[in-house]
CSV table of C-alpha atoms and ligand atoms in Angstrom, one decimal:
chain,number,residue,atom,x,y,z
A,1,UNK,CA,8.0,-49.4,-22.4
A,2,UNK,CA,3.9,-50.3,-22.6
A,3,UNK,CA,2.0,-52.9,-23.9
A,4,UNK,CA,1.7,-51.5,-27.3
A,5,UNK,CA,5.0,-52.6,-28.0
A,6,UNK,CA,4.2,-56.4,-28.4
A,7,UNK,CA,4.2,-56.3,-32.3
A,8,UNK,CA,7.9,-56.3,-32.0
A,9,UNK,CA,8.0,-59.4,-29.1
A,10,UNK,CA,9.7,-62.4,-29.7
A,11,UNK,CA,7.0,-65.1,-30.5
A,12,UNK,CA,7.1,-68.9,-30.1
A,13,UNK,CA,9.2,-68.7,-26.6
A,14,UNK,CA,9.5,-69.1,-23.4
A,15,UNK,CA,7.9,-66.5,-21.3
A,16,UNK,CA,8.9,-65.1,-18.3
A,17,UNK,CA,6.8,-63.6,-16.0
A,18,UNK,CA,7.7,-61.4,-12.9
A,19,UNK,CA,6.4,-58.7,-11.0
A,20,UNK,CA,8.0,-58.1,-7.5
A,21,UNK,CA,11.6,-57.8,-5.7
A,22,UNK,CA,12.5,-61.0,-4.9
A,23,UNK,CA,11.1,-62.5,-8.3
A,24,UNK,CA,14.0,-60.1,-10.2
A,25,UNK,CA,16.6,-61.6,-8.0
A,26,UNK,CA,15.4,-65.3,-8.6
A,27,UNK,CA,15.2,-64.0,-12.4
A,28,UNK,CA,19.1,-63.1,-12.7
A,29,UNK,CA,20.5,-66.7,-12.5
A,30,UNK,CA,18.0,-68.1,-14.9
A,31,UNK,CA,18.5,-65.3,-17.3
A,32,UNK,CA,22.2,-65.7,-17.5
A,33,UNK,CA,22.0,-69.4,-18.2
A,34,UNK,CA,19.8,-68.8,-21.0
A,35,UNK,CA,22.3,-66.0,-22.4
A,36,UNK,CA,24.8,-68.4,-21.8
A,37,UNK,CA,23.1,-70.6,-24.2
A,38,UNK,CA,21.7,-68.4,-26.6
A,39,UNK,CA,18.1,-69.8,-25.6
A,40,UNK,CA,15.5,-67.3,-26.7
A,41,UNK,CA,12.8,-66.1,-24.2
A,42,UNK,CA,10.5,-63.3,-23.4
A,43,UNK,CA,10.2,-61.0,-20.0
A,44,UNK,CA,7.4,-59.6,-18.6
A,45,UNK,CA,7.3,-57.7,-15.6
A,46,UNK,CA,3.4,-57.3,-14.3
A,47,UNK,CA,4.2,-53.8,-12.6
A,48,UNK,CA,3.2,-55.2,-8.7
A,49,UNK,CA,6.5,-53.4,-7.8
A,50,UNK,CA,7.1,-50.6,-10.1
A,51,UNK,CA,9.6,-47.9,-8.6
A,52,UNK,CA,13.4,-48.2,-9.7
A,53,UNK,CA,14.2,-48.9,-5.7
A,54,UNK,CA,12.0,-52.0,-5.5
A,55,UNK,CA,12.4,-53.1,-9.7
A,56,UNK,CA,14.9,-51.0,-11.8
A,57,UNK,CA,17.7,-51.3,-9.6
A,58,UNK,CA,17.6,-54.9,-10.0
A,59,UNK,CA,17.6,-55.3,-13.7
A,60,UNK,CA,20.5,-52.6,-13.5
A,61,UNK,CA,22.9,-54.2,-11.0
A,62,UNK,CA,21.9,-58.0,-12.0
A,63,UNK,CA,22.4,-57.7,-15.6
A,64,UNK,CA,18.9,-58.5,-16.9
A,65,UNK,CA,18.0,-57.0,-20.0
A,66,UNK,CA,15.0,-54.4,-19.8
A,67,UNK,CA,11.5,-56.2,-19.6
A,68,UNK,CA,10.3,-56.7,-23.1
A,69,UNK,CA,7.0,-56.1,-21.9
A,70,UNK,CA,6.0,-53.9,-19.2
A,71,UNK,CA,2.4,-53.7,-17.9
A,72,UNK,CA,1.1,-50.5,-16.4
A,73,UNK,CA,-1.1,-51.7,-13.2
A,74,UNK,CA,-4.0,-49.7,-11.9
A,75,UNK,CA,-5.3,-51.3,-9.4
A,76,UNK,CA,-3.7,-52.6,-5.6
A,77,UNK,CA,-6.2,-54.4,-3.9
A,78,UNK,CA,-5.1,-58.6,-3.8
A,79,UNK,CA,-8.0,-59.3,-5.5
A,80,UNK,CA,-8.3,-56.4,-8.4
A,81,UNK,CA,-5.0,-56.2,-9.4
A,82,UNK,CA,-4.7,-60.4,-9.7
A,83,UNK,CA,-7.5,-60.1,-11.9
A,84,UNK,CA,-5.9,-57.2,-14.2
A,85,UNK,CA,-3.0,-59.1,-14.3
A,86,UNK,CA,-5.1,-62.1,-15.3
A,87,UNK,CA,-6.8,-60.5,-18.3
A,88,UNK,CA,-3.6,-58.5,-19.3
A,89,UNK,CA,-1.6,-61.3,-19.5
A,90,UNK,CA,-3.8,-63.3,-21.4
A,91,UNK,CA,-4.1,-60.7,-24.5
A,92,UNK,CA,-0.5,-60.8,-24.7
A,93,UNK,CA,-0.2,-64.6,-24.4
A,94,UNK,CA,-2.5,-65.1,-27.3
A,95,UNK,CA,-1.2,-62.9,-29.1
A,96,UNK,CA,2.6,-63.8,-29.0
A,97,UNK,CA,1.4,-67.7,-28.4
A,98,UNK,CA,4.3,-69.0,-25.6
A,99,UNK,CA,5.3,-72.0,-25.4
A,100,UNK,CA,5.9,-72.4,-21.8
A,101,UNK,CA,5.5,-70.1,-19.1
A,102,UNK,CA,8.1,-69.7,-16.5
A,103,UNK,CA,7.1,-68.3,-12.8
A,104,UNK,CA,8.7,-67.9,-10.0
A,105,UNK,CA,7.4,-67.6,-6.1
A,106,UNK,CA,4.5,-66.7,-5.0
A,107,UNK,CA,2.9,-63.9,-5.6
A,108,UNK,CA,-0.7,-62.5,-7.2
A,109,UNK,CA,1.8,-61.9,-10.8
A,110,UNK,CA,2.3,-65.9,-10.3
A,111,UNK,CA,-0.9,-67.0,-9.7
A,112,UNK,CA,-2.4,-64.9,-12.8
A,113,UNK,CA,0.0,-65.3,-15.1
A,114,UNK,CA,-1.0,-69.2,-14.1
A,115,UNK,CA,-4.2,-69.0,-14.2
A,116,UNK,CA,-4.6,-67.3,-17.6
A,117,UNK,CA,-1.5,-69.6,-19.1
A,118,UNK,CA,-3.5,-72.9,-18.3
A,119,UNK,CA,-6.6,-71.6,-19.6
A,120,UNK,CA,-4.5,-71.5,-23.1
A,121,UNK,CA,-3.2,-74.3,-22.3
A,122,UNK,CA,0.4,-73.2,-22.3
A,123,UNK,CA,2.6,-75.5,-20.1
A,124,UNK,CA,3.6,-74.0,-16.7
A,125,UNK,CA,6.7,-74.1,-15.0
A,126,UNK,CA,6.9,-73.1,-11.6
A,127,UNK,CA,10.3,-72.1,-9.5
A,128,UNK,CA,10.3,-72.5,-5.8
A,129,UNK,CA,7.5,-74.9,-6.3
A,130,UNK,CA,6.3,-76.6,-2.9
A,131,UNK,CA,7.0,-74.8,0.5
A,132,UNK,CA,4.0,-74.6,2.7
A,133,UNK,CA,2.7,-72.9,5.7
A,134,UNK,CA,-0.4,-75.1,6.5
A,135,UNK,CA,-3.0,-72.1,6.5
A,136,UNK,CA,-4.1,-69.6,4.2
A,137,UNK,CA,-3.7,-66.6,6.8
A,138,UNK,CA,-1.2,-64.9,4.2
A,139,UNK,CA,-2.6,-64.8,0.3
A,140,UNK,CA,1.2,-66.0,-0.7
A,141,UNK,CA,0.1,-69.6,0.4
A,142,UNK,CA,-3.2,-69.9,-2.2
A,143,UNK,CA,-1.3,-68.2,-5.2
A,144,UNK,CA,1.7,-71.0,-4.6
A,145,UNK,CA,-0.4,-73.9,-4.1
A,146,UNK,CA,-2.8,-73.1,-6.7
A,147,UNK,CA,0.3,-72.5,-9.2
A,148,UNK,CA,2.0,-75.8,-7.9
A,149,UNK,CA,-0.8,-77.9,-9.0
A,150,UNK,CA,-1.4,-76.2,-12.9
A,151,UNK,CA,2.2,-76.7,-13.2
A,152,UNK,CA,3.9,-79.7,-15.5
A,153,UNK,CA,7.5,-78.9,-14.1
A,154,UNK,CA,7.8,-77.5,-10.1
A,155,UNK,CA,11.5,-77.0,-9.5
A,156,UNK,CA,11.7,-77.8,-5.0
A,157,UNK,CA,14.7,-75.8,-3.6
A,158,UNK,CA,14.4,-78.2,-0.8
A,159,UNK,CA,13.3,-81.8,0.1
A,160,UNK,CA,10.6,-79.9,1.8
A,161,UNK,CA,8.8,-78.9,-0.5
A,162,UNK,CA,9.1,-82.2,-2.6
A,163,UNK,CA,7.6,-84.0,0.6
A,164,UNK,CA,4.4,-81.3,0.9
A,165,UNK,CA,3.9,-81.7,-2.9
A,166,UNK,CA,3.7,-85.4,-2.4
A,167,UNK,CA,1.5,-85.5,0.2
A,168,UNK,CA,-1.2,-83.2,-1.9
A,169,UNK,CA,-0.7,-85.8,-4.4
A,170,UNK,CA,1.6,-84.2,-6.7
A,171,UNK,CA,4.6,-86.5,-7.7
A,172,UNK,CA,5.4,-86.0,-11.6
A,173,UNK,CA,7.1,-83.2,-13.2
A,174,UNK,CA,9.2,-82.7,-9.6
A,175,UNK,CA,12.7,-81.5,-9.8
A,176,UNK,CA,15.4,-81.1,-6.8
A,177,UNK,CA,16.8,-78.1,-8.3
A,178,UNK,CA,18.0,-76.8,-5.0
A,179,UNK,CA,17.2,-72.5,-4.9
A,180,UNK,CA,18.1,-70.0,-7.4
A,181,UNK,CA,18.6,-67.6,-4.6
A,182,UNK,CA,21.6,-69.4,-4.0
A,183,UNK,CA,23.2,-68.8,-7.2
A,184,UNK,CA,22.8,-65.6,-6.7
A,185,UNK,CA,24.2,-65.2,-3.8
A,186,UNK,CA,27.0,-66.9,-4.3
A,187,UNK,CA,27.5,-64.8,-7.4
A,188,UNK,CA,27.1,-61.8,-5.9
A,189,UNK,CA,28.1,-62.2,-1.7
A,190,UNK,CA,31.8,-61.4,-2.6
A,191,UNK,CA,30.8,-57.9,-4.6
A,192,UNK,CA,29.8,-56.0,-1.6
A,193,UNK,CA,31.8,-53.4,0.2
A,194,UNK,CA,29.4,-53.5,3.2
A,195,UNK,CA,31.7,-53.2,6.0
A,196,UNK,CA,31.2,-53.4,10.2
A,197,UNK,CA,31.3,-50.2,11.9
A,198,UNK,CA,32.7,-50.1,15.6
A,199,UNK,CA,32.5,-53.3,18.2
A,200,UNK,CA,29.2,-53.1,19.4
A,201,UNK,CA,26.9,-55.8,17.9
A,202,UNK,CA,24.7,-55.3,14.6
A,203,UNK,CA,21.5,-56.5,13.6
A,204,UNK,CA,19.9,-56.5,10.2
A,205,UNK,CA,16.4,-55.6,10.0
A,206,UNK,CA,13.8,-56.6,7.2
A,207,UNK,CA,10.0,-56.4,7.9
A,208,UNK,CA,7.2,-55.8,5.1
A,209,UNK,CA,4.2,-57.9,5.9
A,210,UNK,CA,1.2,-56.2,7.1
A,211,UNK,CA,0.7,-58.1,10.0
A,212,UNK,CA,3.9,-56.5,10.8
A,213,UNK,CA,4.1,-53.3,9.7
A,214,UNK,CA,0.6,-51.8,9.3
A,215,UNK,CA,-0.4,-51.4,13.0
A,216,UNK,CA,0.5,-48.7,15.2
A,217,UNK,CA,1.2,-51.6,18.4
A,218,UNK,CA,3.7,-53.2,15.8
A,219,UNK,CA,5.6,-49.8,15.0
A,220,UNK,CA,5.3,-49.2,18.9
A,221,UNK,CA,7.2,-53.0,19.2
A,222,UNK,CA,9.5,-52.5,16.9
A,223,UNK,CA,10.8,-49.1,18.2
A,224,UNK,CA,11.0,-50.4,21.4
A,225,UNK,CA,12.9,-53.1,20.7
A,226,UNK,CA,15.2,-50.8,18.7
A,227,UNK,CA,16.0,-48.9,21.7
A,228,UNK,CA,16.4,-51.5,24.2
A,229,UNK,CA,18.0,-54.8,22.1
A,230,UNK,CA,21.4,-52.1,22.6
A,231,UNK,CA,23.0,-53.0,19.1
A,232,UNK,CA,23.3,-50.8,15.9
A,233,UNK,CA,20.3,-52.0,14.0
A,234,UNK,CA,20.2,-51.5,10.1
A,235,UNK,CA,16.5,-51.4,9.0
A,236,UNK,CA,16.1,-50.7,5.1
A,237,UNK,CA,12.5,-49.8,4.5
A,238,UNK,CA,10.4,-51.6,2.1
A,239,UNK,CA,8.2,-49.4,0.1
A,240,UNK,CA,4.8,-50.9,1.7
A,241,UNK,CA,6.7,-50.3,5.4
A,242,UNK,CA,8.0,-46.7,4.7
A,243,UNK,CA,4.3,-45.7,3.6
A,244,UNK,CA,2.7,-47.3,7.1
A,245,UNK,CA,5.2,-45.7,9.1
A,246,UNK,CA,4.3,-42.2,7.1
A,247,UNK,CA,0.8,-42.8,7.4
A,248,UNK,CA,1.2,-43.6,11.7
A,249,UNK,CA,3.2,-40.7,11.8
A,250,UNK,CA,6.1,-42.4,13.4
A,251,UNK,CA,8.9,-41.6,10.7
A,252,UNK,CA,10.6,-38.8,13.0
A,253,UNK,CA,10.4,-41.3,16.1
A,254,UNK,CA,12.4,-43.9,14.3
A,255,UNK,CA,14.9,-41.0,13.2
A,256,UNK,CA,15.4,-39.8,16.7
A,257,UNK,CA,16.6,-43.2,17.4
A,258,UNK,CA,20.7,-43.3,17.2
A,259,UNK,CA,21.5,-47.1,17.4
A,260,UNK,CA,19.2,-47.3,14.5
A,261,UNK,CA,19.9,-46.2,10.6
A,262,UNK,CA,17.0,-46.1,8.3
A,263,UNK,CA,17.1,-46.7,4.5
A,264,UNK,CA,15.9,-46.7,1.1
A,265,UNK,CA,15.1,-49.9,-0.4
A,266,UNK,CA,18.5,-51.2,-1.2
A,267,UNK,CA,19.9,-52.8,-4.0
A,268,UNK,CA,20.5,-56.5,-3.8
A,269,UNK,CA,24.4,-56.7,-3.6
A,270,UNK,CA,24.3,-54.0,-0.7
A,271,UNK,CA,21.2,-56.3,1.2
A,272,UNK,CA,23.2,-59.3,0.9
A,273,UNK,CA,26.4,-57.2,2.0
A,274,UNK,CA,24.9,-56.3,5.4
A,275,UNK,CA,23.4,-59.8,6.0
A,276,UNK,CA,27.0,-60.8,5.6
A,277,UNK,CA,28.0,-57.4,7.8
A,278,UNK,CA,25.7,-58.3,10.5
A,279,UNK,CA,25.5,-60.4,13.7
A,280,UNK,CA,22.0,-61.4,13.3
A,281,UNK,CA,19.2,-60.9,10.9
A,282,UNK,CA,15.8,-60.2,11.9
A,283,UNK,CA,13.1,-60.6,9.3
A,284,UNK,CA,9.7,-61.6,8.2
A,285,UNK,CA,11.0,-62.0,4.7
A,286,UNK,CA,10.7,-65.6,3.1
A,287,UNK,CA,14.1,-64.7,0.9
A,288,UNK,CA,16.2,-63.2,3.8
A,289,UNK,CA,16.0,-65.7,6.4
A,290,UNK,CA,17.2,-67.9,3.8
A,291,UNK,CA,20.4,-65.6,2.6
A,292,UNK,CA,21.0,-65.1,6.1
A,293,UNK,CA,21.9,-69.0,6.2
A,294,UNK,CA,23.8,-68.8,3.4
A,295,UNK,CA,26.0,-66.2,5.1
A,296,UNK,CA,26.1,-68.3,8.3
A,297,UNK,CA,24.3,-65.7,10.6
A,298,UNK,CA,21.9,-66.8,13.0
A,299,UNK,CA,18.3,-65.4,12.7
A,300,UNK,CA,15.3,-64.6,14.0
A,301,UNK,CA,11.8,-64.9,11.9
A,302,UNK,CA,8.8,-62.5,12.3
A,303,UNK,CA,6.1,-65.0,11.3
A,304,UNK,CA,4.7,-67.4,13.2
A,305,UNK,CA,5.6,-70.3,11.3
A,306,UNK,CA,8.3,-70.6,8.8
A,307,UNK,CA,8.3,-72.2,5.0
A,308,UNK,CA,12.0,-73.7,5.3
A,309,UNK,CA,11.3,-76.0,8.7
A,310,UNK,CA,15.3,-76.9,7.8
A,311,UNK,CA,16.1,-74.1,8.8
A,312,UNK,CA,14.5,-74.1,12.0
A,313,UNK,CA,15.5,-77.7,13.0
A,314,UNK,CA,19.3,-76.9,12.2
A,315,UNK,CA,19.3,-74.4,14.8
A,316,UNK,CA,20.2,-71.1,12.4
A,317,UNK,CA,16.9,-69.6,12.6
A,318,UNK,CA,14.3,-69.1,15.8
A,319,UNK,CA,10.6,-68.4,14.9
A,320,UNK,CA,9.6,-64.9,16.7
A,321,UNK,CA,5.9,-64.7,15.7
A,322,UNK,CA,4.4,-61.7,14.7
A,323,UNK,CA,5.5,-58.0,15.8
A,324,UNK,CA,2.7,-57.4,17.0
A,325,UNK,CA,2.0,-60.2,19.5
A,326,UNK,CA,5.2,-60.6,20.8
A,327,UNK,CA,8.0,-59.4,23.1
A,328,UNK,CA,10.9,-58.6,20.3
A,329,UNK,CA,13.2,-58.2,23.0
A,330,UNK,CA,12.6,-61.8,24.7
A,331,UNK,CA,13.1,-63.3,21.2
A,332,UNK,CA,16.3,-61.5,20.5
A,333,UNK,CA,18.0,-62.5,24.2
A,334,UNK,CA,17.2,-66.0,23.3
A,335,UNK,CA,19.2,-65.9,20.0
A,336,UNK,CA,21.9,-63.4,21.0
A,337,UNK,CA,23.6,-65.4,23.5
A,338,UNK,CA,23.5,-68.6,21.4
A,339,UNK,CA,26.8,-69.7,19.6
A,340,UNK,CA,26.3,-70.8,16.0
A,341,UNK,CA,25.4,-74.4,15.1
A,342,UNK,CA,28.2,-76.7,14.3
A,343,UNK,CA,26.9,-77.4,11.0
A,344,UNK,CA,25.4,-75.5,7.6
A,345,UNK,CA,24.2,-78.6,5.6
A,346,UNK,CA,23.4,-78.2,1.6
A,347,UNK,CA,19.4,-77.7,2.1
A,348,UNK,CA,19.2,-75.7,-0.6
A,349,UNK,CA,21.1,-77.3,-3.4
A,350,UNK,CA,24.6,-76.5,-4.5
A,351,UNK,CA,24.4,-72.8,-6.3
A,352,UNK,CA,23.3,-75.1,-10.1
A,353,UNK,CA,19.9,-74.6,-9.5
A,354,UNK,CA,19.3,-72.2,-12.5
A,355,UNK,CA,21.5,-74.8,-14.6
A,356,UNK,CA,19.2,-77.3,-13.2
A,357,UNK,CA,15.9,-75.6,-14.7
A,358,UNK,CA,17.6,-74.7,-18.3
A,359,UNK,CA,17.9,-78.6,-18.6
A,360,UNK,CA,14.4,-79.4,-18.1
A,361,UNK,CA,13.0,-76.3,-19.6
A,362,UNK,CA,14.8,-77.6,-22.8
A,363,UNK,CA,14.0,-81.5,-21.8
A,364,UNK,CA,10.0,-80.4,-21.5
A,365,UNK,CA,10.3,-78.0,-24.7
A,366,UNK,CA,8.9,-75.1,-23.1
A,367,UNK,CA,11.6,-72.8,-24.8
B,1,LIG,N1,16.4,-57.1,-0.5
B,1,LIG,C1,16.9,-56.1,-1.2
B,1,LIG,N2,16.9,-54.8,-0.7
B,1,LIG,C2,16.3,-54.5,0.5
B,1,LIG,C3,15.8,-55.6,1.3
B,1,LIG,C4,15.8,-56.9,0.7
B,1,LIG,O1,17.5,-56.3,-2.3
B,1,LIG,O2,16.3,-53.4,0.9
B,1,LIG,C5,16.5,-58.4,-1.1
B,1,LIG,C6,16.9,-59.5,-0.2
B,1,LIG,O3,18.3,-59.6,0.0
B,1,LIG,C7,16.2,-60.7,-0.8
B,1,LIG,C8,14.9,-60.2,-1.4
B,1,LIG,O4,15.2,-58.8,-1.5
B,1,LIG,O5,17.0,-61.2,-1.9
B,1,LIG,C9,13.8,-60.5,-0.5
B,1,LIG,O6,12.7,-59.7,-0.9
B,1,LIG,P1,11.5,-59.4,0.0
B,1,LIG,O7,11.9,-59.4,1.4
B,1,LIG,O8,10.9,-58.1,-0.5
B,1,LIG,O9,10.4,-60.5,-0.4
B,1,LIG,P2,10.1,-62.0,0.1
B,1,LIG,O10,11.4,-62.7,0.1
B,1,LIG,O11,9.6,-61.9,1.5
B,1,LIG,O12,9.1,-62.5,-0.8
């Protein structure tokens, strides 16, 4: 489907814009509630993930209609492709005149499809509104702060992120709606056929940021790690990963490893059945740490500081730092031995989240 297909869009709406992975996956609970109530509403998908492993598969197994509008990308440099989303986005919003815009997350697809929506002057809604790092050493923290404060509804998955809005001044228009991840999960967790093989213990393995994944030093962690942590690892590679590791040359050293099994991008009801499958997750990703909660395994994150500090305090997830500057192999000792904490509190809302944001949607008019 291209652009030229907008003469046929339905006008007048609510638009929904998306562009990566995890923004499909945060799309499927809030679609369904607006099927359920026969609300009208318009997808576009920016094209920052294009291929059916990281976007078709998701519309496919989650039950979300086809975009209505699909934009063809050119360029992949942060800076480039934000501003082709930018002045994409803003011919098709003037010409099928929203009347809210709904985003999701953090990425450059949010920030432009913010930045050309307020210049309209078309009310903003933003989904996972608030978390913070403190520093802008990864670009996700500008596009969601930026994005945070054009918005007139921020739905918080966590009491976090109502606190970090607060203290940048930002107090109206905030909505506990707990996290649309959760709905999902807990939609989907019990459709998996993932199951454990043998007794020895399993860990699964996410990593896709470049401080991570685009150094040779990092690949050289990581496959040492592999071989020495002495469980099954299952380490799904993300399209950005699986293109560093072909560029470094290092694909047939991970595939001489035995403990370790490589894969395609998966689909999201096979992702969340190995979280649930595995002993521990070990990831840099900001969705995974979080369904790894939800499925009660501990877990490890590669960043050096992590956006859901609840689930640090609680005891379910260690901060490992980067790859790269680390000892992957100290961190992992430290967790494996560890029995799980007593409790798994409700940080994230109750699984109504998407319910939550239909109300206000339809409260603020944006649909
Ligand atoms: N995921 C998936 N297939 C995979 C790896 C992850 O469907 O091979 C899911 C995962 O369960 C989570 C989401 O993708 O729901 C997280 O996306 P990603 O790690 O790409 O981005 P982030 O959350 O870091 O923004």
């Amino acid at each position: 489907m291209s652009e030229n297909i907008i003469s046929t869009v339905a006008k007048n709406n609510l638009v929904i814009v998306v562009g990566n992975r995890p923004q499909f996956i945060k799309l499927a609970p809030v679609v369904e509630e607006l099927n359920k109530r026969e609300l009208s509403y318009t997808v576009v998908h920016t094209g920052q993930h294009y291929d059916h492993q990281m976007s078709g598969v998701f519309f496919k197994e989650l039950g979300i209609r086809k975009p209505d509008i699909q934009i063809q990308l050119n360029s992949r440099l942060h800076g480039a492709m934000t501003a082709e989303i930018l002045e994409k986005l803003e011919s098709i919003f003037l010409e099928i005149t929203p009347k809210g815009i709904l985003l999701f997350g953090d990425t450059n697809s949010t920030l432009a499809a913010g930045l050309a929506a307020v210049k309209l002057k078309i009310p903003i809604a933003h989904v996972e509104a608030g978390p913070r790092l403190g520093s802008f050493d990864t670009p996700e923290e500008s596009n969601r702060l930026i994005v945070d404060h054009l918005s007139v509804l921020r739905f918080c998955c966590d009491l976090y992120s109502i606190e970090n809005l607060k203290r940048e001044g930002i107090t109206s228009g905030v909505v506990n709606s707990g996290d649309v991840m959760y709905d999902a999960f807990l939609k989907y967790s019990g459709q998996s056929r993932v199951t454990k093989n043998g007794n020895r213990k399993s860990i699964y393995l996410t990593l896709h940021r470049p401080q991570n994944v685009d150094s040779l030093e990092a690949h050289l962690e990581i496959l040492d790690f592999i071989k020495q942590c002495g469980c099954d690892v299952f380490f799904p590679l993300h399209a950005r990963t699986k293109a560093k590791i072909e560029e470094l040359d290092l694909m047939d050293k991970y595939k001489s490893i035995e403990s370790l099994t490589l894969s395609e991008p998966l689909g999201y009801v096979e992702s969340i059945g190995q979280i649930n499958a595995a002993d521990v997750v070990m990831t840099d990703s900001g969705g995974v740490q979080k369904e790894a909660y939800f499925a009660g395994k501990l877990a490890i994150l590669m960043l050096p500081e992590g956006p859901w500090p609840d689930l640090i305090s609680s005891g379910w997830l260690l901060l490992g730092g980067w790859v790269s500057q680390q000892q992957m192999l100290a961190t992992f000792k430290r967790i494996s031995g560890s029995a799980l904490p007593d409790v798994r509190p409700d940080f994230f809302g109750v699984g109504r989240a998407a319910e939550i944001i239909v109300d206000e949607l339809v409260k603020k008019r944006l649909l």
